[in-house]
Coordinates of N, CA and C in Angstrom, one line a residue:
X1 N 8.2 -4.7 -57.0 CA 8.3 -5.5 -55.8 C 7.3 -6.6 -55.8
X2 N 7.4 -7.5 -55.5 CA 6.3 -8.8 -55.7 C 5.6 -8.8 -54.2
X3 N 4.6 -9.6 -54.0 CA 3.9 -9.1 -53.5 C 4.3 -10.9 -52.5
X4 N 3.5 -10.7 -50.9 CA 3.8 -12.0 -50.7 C 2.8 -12.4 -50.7
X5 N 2.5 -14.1 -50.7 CA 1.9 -14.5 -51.3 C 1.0 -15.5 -49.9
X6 N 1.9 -15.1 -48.7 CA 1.5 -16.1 -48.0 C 0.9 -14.9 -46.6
X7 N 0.0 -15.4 -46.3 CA -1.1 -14.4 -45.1 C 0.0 -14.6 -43.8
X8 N -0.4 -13.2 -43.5 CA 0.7 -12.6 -42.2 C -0.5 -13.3 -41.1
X9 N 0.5 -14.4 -40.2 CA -0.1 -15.1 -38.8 C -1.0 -14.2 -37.7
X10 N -0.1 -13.3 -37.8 CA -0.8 -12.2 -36.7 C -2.1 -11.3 -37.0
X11 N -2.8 -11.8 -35.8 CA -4.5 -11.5 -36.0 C -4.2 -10.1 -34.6
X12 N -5.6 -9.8 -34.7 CA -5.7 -8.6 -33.8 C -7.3 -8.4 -33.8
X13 N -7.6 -8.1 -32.6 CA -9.0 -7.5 -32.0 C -9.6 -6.0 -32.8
X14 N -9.8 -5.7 -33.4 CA -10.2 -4.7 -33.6 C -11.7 -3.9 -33.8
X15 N -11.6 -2.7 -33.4 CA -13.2 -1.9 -33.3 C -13.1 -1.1 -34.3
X16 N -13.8 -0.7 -35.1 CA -13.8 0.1 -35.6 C -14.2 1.7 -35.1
X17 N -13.3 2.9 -35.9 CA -13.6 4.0 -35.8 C -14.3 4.6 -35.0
X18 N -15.4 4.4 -35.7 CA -16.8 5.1 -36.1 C -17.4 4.7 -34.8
X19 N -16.9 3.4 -34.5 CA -18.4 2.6 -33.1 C -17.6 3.5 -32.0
X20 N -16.1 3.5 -32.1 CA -15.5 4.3 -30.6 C -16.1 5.8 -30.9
X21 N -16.1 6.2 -32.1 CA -16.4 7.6 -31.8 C -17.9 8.2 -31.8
X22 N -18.5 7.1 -31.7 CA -20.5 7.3 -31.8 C -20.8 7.5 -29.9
X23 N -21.6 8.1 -29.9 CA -22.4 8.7 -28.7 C -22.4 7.2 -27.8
X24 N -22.8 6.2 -28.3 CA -23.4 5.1 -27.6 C -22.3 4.5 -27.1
X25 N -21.4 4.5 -27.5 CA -20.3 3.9 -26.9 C -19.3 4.6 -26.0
X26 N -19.7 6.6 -26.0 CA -19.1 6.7 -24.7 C -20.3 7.0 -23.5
X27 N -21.6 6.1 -24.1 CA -22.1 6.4 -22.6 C -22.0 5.1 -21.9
X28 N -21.9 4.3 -22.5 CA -21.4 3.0 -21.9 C -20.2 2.8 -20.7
X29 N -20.2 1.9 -19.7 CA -19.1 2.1 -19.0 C -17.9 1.2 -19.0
X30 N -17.0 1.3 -18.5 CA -15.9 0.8 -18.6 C -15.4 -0.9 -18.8
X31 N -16.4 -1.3 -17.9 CA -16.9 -2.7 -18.0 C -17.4 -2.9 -19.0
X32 N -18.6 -2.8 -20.1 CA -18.6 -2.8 -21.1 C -17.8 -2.4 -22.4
X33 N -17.1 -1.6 -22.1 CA -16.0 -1.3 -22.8 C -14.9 -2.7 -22.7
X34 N -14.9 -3.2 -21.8 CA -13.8 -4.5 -21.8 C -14.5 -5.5 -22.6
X35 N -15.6 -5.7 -22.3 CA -16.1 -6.3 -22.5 C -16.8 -7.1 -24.1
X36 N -16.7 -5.9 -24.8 CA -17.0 -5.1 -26.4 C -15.2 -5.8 -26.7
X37 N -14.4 -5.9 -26.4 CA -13.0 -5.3 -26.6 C -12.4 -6.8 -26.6
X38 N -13.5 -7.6 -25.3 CA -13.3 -9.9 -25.1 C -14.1 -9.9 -26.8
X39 N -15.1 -9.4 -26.8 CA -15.9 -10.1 -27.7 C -15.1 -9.9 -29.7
X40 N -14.1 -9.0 -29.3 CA -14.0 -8.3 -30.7 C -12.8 -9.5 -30.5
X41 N -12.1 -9.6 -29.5 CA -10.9 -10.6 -29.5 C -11.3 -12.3 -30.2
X42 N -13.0 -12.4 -29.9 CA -13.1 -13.5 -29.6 C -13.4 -13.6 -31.6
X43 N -13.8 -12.7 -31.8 CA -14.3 -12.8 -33.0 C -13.3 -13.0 -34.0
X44 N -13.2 -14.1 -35.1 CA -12.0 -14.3 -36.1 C -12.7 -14.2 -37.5
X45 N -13.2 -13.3 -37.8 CA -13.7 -13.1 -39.1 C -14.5 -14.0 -39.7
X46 N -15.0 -14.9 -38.8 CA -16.2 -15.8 -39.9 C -17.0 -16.6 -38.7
X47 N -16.9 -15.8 -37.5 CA -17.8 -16.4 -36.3 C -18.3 -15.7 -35.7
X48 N -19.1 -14.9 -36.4 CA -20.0 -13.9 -35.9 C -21.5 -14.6 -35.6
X49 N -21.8 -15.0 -34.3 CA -23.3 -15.2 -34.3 C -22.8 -16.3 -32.6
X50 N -21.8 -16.4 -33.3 CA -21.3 -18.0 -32.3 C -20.2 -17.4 -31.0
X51 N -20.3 -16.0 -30.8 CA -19.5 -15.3 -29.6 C -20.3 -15.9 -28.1
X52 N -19.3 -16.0 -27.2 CA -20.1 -16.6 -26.2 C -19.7 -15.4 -24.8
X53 N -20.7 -15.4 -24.0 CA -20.5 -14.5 -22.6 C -20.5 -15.4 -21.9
X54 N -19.8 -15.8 -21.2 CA -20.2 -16.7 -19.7 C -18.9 -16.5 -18.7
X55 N -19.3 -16.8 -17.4 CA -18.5 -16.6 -16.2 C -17.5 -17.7 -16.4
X56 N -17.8 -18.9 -16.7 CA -16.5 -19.5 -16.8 C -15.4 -19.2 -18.0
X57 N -15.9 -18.9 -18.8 CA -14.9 -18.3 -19.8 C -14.1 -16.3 -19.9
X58 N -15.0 -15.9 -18.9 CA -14.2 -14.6 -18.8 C -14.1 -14.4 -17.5
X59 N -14.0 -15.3 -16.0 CA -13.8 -14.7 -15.0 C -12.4 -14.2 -14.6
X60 N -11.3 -14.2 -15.2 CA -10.5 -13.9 -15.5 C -10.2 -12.3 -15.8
X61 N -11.3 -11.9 -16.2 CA -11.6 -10.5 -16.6 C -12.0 -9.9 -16.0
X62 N -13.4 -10.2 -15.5 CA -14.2 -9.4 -14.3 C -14.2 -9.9 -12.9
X63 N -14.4 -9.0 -12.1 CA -14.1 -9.3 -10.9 C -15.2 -10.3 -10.1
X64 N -16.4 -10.0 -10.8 CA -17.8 -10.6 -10.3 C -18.5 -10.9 -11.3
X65 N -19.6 -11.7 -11.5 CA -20.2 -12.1 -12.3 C -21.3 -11.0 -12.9
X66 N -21.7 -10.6 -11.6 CA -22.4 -9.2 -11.9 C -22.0 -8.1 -12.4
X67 N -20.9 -8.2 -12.3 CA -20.1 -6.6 -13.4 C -20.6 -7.3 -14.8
X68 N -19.7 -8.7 -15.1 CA -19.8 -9.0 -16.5 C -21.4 -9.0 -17.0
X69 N -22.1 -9.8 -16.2 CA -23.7 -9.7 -16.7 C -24.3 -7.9 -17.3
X70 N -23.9 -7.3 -16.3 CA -24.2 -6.0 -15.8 C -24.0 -5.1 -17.6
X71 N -22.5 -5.3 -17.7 CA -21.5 -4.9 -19.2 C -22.2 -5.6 -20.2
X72 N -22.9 -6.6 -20.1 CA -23.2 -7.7 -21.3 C -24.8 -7.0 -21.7
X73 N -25.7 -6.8 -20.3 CA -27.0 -5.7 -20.2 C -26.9 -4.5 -21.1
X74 N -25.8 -3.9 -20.9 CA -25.3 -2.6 -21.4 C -24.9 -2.5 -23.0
X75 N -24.2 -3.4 -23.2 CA -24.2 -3.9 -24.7 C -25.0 -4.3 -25.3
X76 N -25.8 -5.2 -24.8 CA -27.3 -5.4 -25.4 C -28.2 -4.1 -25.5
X77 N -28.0 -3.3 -24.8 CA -29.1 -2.4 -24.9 C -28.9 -0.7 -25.5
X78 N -27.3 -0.7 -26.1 CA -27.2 0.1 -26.5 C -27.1 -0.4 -27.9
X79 N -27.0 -1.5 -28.2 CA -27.0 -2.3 -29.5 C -25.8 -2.3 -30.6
X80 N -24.8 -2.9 -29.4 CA -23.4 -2.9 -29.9 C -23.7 -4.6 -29.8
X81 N -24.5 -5.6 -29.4 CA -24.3 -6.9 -29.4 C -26.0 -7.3 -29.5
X82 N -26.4 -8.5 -30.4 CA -27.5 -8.9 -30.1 C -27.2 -10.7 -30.1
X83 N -28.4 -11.4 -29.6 CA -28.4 -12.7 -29.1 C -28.8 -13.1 -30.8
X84 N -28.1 -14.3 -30.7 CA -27.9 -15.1 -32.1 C -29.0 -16.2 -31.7
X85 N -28.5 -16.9 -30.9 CA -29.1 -18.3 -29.9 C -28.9 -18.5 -28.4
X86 N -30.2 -18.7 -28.3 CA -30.6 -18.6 -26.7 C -30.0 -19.9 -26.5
X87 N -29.4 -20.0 -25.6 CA -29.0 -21.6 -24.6 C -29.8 -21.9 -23.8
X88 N -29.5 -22.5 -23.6 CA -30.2 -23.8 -22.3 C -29.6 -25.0 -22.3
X89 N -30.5 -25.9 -22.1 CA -30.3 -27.8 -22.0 C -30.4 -28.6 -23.4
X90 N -28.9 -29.3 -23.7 CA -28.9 -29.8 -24.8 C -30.4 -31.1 -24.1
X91 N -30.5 -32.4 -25.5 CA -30.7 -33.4 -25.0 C -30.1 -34.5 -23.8
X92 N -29.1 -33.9 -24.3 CA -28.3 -35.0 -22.8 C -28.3 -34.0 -21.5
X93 N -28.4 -33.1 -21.4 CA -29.1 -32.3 -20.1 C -27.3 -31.6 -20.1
X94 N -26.3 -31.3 -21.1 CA -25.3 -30.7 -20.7 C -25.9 -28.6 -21.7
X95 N -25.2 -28.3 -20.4 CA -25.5 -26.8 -20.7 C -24.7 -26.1 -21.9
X96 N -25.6 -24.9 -22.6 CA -25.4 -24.3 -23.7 C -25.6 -23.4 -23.2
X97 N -24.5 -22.1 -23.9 CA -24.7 -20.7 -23.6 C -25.8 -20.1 -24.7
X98 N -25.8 -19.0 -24.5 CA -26.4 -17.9 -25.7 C -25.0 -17.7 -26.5
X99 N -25.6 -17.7 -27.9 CA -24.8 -16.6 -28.8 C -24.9 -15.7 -29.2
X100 N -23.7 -15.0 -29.0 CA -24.2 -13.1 -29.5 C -23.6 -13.0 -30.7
X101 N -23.6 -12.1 -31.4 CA -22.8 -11.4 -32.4 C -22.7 -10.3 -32.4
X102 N -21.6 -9.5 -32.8 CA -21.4 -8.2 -32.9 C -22.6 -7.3 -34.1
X103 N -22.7 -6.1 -33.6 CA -23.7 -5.6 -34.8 C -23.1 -5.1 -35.8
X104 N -21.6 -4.8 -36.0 CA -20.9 -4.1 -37.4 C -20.7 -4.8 -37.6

């Protein structure tokens, strides 16, 4: 049978195994769990560092900005996400987020 030659379009979010079945990820809460679940969506295999958190791009998701911050706390500190690059003010004074990346 030959093989095809041309890449199947459909992408997918995925966690692995091992992180769902490790201690740290079931003390985490639900919110974080969404949250882990935007970032793995956001991730396309070659943009790891360049994931972004912010309220205008996931209020959609969370109900408050404080849950999302809250989940984003939580993943930082159980060390399923670390900061790539800090944001602030470019030179022309327009805003930059942080980048995270996933830790697997």
């Amino acid at each position: 049978m030959a093989r095809n030659k041309h890449k199947n379009s459909i992408s997918f979010a995925g966690i692995p195994r091992h992180i769902i079945e490790h201690k740290s990820y079931k003390s985490i809460g639900f919110s974080a769990r969404a949250l882990l679940t935007i970032l793995a969506y956001q991730y396309k295999g070659k943009n790891n560092g360049n994931l972004i958190i912010t309220w205008s791009s996931l209020k959609d998701w969370f109900g408050s900005n404080t849950t999302m911050f809250r989940a984003r706390n939580s993943l930082y500190e159980a060390g399923f996400i670390v900061i790539n690059a800090y944001g602030g003010r470019s030179g022309n004074g327009t805003k930059l987020p942080h980048l995270y990346a996933l830790t697997w």
